[in-house]
Tab-separated table of C-alpha atoms and ligand atoms in Angstrom:
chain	number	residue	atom	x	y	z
A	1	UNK	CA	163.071	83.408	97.972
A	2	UNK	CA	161.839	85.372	95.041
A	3	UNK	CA	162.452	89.181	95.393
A	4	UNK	CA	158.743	90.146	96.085
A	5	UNK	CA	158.670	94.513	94.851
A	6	UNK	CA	154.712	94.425	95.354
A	7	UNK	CA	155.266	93.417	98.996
A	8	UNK	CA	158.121	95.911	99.387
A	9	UNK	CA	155.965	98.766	97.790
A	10	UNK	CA	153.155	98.628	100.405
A	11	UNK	CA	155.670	98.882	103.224
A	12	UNK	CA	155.950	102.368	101.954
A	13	UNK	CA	153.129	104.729	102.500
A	14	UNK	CA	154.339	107.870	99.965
A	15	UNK	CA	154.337	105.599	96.873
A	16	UNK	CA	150.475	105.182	97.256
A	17	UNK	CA	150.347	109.219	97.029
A	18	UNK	CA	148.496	110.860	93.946
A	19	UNK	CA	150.971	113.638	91.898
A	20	UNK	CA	149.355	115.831	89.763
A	21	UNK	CA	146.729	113.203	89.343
A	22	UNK	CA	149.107	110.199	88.656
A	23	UNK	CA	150.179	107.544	91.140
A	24	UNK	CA	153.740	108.869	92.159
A	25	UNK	CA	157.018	107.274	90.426
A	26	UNK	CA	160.222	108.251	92.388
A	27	UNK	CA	163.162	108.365	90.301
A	28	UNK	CA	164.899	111.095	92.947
A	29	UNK	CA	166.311	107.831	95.127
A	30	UNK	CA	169.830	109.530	95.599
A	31	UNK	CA	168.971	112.877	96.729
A	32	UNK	CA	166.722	111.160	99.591
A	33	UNK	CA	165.372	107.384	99.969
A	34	UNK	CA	161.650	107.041	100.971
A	35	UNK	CA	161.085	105.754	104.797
A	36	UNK	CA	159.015	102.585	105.067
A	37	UNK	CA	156.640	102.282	107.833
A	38	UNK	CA	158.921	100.904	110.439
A	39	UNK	CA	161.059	103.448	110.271
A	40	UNK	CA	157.951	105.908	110.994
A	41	UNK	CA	156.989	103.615	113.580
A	42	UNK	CA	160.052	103.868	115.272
A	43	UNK	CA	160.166	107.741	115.285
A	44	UNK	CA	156.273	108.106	116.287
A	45	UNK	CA	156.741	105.126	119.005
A	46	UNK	CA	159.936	107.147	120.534
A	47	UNK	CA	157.716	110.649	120.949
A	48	UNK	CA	154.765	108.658	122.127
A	49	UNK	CA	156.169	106.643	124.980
A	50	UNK	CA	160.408	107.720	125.761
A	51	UNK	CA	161.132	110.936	124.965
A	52	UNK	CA	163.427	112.174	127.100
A	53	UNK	CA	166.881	113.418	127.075
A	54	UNK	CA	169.913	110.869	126.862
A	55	UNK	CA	173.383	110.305	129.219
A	56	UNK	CA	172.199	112.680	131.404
A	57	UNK	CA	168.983	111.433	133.780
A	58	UNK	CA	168.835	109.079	136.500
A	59	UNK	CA	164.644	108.912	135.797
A	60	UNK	CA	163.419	105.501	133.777
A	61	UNK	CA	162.483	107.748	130.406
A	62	UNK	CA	166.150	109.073	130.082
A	63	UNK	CA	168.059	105.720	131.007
A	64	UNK	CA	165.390	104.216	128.207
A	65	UNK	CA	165.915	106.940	125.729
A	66	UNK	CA	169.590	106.249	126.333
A	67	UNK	CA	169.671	102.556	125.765
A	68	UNK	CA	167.299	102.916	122.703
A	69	UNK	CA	170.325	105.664	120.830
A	70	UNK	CA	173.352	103.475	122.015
A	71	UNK	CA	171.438	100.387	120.759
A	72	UNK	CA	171.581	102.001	117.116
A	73	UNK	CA	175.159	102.968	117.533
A	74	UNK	CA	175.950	99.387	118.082
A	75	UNK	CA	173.115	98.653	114.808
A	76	UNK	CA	175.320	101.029	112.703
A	77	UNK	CA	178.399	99.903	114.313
A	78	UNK	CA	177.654	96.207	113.896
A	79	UNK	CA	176.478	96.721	110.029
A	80	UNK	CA	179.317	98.472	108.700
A	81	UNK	CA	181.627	96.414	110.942
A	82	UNK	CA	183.230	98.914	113.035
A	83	UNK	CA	185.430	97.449	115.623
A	84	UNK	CA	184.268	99.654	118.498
A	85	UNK	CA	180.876	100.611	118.848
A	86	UNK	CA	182.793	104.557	120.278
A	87	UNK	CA	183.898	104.371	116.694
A	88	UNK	CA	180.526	105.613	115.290
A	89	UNK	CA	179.918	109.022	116.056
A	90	UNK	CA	176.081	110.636	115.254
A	91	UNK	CA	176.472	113.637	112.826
A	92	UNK	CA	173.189	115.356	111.264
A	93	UNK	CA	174.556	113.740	108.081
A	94	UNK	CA	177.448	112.999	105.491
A	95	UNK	CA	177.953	117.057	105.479
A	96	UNK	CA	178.580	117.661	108.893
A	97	UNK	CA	180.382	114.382	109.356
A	98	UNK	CA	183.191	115.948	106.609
A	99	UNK	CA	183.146	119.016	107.799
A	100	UNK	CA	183.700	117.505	111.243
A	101	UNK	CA	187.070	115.930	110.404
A	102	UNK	CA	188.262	119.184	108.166
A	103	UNK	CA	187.753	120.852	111.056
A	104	UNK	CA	189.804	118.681	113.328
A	105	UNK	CA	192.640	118.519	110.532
A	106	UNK	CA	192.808	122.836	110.473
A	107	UNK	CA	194.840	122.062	113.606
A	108	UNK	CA	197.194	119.551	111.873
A	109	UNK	CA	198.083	120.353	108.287
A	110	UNK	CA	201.041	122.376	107.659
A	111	UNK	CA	201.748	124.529	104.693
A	112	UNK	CA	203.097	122.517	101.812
A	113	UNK	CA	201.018	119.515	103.039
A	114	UNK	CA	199.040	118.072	100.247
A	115	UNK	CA	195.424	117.062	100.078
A	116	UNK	CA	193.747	115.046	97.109
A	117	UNK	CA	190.002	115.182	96.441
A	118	UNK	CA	188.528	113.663	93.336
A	119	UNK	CA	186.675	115.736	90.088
A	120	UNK	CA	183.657	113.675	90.946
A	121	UNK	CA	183.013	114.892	94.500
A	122	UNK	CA	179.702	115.982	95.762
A	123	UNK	CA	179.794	119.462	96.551
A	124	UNK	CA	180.068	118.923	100.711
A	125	UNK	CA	183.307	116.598	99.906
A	126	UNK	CA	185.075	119.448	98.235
A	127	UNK	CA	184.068	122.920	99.799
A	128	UNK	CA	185.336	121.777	103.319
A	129	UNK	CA	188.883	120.552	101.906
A	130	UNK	CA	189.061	124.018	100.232
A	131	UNK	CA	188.079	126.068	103.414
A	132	UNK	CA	190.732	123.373	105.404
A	133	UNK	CA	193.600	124.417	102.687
A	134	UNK	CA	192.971	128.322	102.538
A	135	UNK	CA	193.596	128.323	106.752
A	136	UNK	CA	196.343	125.790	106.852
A	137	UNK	CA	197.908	126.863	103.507
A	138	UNK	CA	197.981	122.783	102.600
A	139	UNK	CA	197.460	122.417	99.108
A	140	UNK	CA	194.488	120.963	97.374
A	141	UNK	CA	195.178	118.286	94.391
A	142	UNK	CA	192.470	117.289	91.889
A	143	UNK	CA	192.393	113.406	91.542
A	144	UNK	CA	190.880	113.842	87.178
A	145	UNK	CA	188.228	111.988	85.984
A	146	UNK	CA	187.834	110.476	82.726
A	147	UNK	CA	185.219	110.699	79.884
A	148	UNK	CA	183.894	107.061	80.265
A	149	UNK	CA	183.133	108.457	84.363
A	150	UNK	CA	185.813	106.779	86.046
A	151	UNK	CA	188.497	108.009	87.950
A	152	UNK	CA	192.074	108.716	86.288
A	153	UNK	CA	194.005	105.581	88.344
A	154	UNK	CA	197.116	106.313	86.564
A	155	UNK	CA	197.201	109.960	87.276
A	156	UNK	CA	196.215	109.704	91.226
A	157	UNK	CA	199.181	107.230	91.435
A	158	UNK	CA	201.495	109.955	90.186
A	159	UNK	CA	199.610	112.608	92.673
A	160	UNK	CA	200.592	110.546	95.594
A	161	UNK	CA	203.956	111.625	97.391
A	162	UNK	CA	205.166	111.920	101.034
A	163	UNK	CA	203.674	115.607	101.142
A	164	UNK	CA	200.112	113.899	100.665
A	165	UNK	CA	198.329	113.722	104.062
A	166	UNK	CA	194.612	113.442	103.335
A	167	UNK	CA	192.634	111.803	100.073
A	168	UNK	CA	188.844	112.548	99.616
A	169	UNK	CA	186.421	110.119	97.517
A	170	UNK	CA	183.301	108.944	97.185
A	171	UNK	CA	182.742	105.470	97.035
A	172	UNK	CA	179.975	105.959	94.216
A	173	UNK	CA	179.206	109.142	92.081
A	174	UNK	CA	175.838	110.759	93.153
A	175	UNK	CA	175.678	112.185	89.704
A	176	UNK	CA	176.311	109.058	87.594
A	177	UNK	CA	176.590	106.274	89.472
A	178	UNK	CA	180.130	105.335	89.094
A	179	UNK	CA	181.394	102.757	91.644
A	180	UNK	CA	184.843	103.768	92.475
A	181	UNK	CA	187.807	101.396	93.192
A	182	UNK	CA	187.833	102.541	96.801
A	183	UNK	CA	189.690	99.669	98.220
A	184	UNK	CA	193.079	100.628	95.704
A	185	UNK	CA	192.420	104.149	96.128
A	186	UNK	CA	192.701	103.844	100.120
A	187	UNK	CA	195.856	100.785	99.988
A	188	UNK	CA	197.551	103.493	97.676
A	189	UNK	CA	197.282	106.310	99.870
A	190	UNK	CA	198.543	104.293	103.134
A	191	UNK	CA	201.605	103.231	101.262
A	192	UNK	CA	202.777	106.872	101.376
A	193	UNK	CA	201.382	107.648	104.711
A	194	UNK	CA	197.906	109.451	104.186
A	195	UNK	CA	194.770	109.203	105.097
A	196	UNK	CA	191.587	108.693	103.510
A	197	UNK	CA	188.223	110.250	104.075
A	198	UNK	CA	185.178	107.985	101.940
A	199	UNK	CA	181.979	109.307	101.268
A	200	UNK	CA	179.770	106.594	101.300
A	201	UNK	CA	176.143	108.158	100.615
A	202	UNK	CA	175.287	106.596	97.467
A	203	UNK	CA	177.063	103.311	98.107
A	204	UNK	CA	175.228	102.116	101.458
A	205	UNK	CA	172.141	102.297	100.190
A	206	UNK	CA	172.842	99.300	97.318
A	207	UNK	CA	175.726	97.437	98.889
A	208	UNK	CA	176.963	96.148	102.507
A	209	UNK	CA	180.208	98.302	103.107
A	210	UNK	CA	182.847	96.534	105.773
A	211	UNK	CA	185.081	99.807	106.853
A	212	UNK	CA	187.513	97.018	108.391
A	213	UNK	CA	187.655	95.098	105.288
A	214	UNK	CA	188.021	98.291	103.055
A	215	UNK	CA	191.062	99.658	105.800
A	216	UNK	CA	189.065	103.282	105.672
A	217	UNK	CA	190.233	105.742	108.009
A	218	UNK	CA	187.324	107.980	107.744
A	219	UNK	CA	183.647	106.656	106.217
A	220	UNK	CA	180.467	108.894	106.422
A	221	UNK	CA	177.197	108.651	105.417
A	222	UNK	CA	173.818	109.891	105.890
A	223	UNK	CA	170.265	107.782	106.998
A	224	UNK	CA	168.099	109.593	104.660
A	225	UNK	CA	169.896	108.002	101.481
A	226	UNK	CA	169.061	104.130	103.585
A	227	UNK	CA	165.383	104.928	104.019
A	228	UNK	CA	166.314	106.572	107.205
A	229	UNK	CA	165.100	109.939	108.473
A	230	UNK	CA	166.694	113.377	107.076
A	231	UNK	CA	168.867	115.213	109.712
A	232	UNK	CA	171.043	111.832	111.551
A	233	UNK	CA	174.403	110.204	109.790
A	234	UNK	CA	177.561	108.537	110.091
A	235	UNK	CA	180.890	109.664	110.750
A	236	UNK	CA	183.004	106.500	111.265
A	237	UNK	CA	186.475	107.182	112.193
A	238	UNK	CA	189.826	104.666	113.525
A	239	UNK	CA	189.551	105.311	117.407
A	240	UNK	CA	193.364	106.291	116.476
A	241	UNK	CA	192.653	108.806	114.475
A	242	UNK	CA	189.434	110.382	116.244
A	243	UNK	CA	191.777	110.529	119.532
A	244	UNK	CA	193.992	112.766	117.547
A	245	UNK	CA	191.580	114.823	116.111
A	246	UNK	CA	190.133	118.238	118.396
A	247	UNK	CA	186.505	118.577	119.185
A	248	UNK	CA	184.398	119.636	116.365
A	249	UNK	CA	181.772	121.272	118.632
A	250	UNK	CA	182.144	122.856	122.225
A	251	UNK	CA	179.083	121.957	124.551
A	252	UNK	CA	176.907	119.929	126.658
A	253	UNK	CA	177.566	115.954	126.314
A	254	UNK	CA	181.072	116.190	125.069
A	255	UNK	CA	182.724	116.848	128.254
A	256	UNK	CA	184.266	115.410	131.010
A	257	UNK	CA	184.841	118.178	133.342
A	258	UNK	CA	184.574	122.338	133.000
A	259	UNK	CA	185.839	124.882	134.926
A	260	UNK	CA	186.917	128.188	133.717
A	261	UNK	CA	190.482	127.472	134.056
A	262	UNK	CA	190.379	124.514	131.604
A	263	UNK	CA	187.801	121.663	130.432
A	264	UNK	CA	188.651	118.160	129.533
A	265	UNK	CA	186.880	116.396	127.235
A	266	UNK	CA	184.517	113.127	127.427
A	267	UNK	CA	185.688	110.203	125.924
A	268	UNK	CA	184.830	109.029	122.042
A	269	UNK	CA	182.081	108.958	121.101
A	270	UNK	CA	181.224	111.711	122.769
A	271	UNK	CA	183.918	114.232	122.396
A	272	UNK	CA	182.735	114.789	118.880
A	273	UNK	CA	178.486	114.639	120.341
A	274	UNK	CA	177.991	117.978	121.638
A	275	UNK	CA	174.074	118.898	122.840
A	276	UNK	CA	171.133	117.466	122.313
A	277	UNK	CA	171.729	114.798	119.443
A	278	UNK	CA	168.680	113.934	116.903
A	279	UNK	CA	167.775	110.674	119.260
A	280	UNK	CA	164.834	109.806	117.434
A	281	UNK	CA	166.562	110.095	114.314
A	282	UNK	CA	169.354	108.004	115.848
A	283	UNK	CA	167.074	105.035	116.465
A	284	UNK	CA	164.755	105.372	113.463
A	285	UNK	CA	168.789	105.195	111.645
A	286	UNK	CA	169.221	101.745	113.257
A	287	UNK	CA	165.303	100.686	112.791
A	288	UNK	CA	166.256	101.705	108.811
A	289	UNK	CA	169.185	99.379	108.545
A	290	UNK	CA	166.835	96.796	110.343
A	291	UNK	CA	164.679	96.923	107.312
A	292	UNK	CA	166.693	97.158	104.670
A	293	UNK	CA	168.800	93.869	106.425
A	294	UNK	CA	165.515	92.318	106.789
A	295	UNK	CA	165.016	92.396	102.480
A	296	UNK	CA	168.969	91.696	102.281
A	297	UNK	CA	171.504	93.959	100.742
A	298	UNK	CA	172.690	91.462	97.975
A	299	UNK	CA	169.205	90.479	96.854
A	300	UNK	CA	168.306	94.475	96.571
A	301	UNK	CA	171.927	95.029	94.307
A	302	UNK	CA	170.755	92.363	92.318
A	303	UNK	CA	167.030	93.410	91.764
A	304	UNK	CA	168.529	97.181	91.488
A	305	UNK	CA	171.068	95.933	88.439
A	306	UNK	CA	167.918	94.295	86.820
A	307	UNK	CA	166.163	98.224	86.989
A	308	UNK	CA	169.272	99.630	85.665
A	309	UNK	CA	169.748	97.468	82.818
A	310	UNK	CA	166.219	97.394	81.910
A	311	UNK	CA	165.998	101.000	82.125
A	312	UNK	CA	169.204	102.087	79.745
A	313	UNK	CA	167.975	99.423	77.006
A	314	UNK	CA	164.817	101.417	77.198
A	315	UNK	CA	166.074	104.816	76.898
A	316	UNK	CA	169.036	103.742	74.299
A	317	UNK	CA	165.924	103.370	72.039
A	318	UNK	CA	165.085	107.366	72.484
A	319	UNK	CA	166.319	109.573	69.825
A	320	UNK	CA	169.301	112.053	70.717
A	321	UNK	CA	170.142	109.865	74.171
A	322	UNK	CA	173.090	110.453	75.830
A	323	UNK	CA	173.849	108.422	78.753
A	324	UNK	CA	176.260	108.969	80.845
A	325	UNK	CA	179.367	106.435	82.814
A	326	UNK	CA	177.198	104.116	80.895
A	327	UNK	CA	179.600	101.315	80.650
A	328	UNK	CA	181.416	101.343	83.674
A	329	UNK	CA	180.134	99.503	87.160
A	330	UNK	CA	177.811	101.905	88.446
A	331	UNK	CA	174.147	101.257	90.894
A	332	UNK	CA	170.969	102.133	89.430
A	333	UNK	CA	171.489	105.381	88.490
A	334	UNK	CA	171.031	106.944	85.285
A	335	UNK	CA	172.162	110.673	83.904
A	336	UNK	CA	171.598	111.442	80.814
A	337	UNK	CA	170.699	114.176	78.672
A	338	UNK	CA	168.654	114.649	75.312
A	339	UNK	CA	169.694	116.088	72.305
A	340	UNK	CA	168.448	119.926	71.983
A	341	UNK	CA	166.470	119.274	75.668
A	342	UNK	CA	166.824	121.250	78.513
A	343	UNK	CA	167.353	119.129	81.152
A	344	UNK	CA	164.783	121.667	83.458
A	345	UNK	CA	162.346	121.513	80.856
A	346	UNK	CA	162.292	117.204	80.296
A	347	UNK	CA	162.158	117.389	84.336
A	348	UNK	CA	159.085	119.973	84.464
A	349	UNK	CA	157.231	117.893	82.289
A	350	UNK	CA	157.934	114.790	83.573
A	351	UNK	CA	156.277	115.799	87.166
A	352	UNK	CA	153.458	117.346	85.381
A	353	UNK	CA	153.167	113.230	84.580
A	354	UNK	CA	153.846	112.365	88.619
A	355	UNK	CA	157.687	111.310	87.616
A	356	UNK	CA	160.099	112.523	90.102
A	357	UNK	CA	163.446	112.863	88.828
A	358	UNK	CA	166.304	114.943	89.348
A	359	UNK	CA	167.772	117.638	87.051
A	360	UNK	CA	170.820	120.263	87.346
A	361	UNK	CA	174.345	119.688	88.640
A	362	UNK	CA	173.590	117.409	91.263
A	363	UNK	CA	175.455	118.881	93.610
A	364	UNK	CA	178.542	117.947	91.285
A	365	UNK	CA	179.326	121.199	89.043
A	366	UNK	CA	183.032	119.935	88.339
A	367	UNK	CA	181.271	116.730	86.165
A	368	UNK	CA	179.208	119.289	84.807
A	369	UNK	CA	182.356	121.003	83.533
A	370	UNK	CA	184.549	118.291	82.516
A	371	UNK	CA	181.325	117.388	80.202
A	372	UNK	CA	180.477	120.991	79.525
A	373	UNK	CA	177.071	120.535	79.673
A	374	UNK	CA	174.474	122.371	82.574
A	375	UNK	CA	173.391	119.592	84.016
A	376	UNK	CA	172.177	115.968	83.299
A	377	UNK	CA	168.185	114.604	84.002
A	378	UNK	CA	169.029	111.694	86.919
A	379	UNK	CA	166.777	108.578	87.495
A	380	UNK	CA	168.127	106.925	90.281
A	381	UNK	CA	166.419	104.028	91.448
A	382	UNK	CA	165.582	101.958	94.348
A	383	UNK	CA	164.487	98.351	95.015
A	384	UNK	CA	160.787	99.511	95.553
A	385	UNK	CA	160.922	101.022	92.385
A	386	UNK	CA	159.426	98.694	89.279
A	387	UNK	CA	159.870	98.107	85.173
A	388	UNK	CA	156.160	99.354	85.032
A	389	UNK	CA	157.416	102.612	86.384
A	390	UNK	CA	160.382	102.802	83.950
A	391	UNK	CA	158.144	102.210	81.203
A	392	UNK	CA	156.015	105.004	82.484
A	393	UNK	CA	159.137	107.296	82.448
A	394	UNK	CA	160.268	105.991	78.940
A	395	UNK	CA	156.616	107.295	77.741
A	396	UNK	CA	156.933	110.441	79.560
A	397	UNK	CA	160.081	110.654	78.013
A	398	UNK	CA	158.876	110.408	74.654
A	399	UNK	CA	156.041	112.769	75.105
A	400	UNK	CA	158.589	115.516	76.403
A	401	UNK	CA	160.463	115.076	73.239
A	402	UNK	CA	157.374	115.725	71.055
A	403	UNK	CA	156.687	118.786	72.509
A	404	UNK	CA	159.971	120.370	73.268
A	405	UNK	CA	161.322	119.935	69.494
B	501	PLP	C1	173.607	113.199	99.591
B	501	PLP	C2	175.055	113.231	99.496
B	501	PLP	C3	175.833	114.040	100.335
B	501	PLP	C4	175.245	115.006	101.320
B	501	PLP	O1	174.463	114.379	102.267
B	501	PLP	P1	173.658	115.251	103.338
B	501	PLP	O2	172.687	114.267	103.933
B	501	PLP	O3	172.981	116.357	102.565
B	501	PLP	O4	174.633	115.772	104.322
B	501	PLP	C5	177.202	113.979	100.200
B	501	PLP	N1	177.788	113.157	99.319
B	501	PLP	C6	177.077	112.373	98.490
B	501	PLP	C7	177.798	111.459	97.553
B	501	PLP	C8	175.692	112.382	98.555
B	501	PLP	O5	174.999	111.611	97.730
């Protein structure tokens, strides 16, 4: 079946929008995905006929509302291949997913334990590790990165030793793109006994990830990156390893009896599920891996690799270029910068045109360092996105180099 992108495109209401008097092109695909109407179906159809609160009511909306979030856990569960469905606990995203297990780990680590996170980390998979080592006086290794945008293999192999408990990576770079060998990276770190903590955002939104198949202790993601809504994620932990973690949050839902002498806690999945959860966000999650199953993971990584490639031929052509983890295995993302460009400036004028892209650090300041440079412009693309819309860029692109030098 051929991969039909007109079809796609009118499944999504926001790329019919006007900006600044053009028809929209969004290029900002890894900061947040846009929701197709299904997914806004499923939110609107939860408010307008089973809103109610979950695992708590004996009354048909709350046994409803109940089945409805459980039935996405075992969505989520089923599509990344979890074993137990109690293995997929509901964060409000990738951040408070991490930050729930480097809070559970305070309690472990010992001083002189090590940690390894990698240069290319987001910002939310490296501030948490360095709030976890200042109160448990572990220390925190840097896993180096190399000018091509890879990962330094040889020197994370010399980082690991018996001291290293915990390893931090993302399974692809936010701010280039860079698919990371996550599979070595994790069979590594068992070998000497440590754990390993994935950050999947920008990888299950182009491929089909199988935590079973990859061994990973810990993998998190968020919705909004997989045409879900903002505010709901993943944190998928062993059911070994979530037993022996603490609570992340004290309140209703995660208990199984309180009294003021001492409280016991509920069983996983809810020991780590305190209050209210985002419910509608829970289902509209599974309704958004519904859709994007329904168009088929493969056949979007192979449409995506077609935008990608089309899309650095195009801008190799542009005076000044540089592109960034260009030759390395990367999804359709693109940072680059322009010779004597601001990367602020190329990005105001390019939305004046009603192109959406990112520009800055990404959320990634260390690959901002390594390359010295303030920041990078970021296309990142998505399988409703089109070549018509890259050429439209490559013009703007042009245009912003006329009048900037
Ligand atoms: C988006 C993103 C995050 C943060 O996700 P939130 O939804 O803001 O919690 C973390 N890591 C990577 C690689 C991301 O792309």
């Amino acid at each position: 079946m051929a991969f039909d992108v007109q079809k796609i495109r009118q499944d999504f209401p926001i790329l019919h929008r006007q900006v600044n008097g053009q028809e929209l092109v969004y290029f900002d695909n890894a900061a947040t995905a846009q929701t197709p109407q299904p997914v806004i179906d499923a939110i609107v159809d939860y408010y307008s006929t089973t809103n109610a609160n979950i695992h708590r009511g004996v009354h048909a909306l709350s046994q409803e509302a109940t089945e409805a979030y459980e039935a996405a856990r075992q969505k989520i569960q089923k599509h990344f291949n979890a074993v137990h469905p109690y293995e997929i606990i509901l964060t409000s995203g990738t951040t408070e997913a991490i930050n729930c297990i480097a809070s559970g780990y305070a309690s472990i680590l010992q001083p002189g334990d090590e940690v390894i996170v990698s240069a290319m980390e987001h910002h939310s998979n490296i501030v948490p590790w360095q709030m976890l080592c200042e109160k448990t006086g572990a220390q925190l290794k840097v896993l180096p990165m190399l000018q091509n945008g890879t990962l330094d293999m040889e020197a994370y192999a010399q980082l690991l030793n018996a001291r290293t408990q915990l390893v931090f990576v993302n399974h692809v770079s936010n701010a280039l793109g860079t698919v990371n060998p996550v599979a070595s990276i994790i069979s590594q770190a068992h070998a000497v006994g440590a754990k390993v903590l994935i950050d999947g955002a920008q990888a299950t939104p182009h491929y089909k990830v199988d935590v079973q198949a990859l061994a990973a202790d810990f993998y998190v993601t968020s919705a909004h990156k997989i045409c879900g809504p903002t505010g709901v994620g993943m944190l998928y932990g062993k059911a070994e390893h979530l037993r022996e973690l603490p609570p992340y949050q004290g309140g209703g839902e995660m208990i199984a009896e309180v009294t003021f002498e001492k409280t016991t806690y509920a069983d996983l999945p809810h020991k780590f599920e305190a209050g209210t959860p985002n419910i509608a966000g829970g289902i509209a999650f599974g309704a958004a891996l519904d859709y994007v199953n329904s168009i088929g993971l493969e056949a979007i990584a192979t449409y995506e690799a077609s935008l990608l490639a089309y899309a650095t031929a195009a801008l190799e052509q542009l005076p000044g270029i540089t592109i960034y983890a260009k030759d390395v295995e990367k999804v359709a993302v693109l940072s680059f910068n322009i010779e004597g460009l601001h990367p602020y400036d190329v990005g105001s004028i390019l939305d004046k045109m009603g192109i959406a892209v990112r520009t800055g650090h990404h959320c990634a300041q260390p690959i901002m360092d390594y390359y010295e440079i303030p920041g990078t412009i970021r296309a990142s693309f998505s399988f409703y996105n089109t070549k018509e819309e890259i050429d439209r860029m490559v013009e703007a692109l042009k245009k912003a180099i006329t009048m900037l030098q």
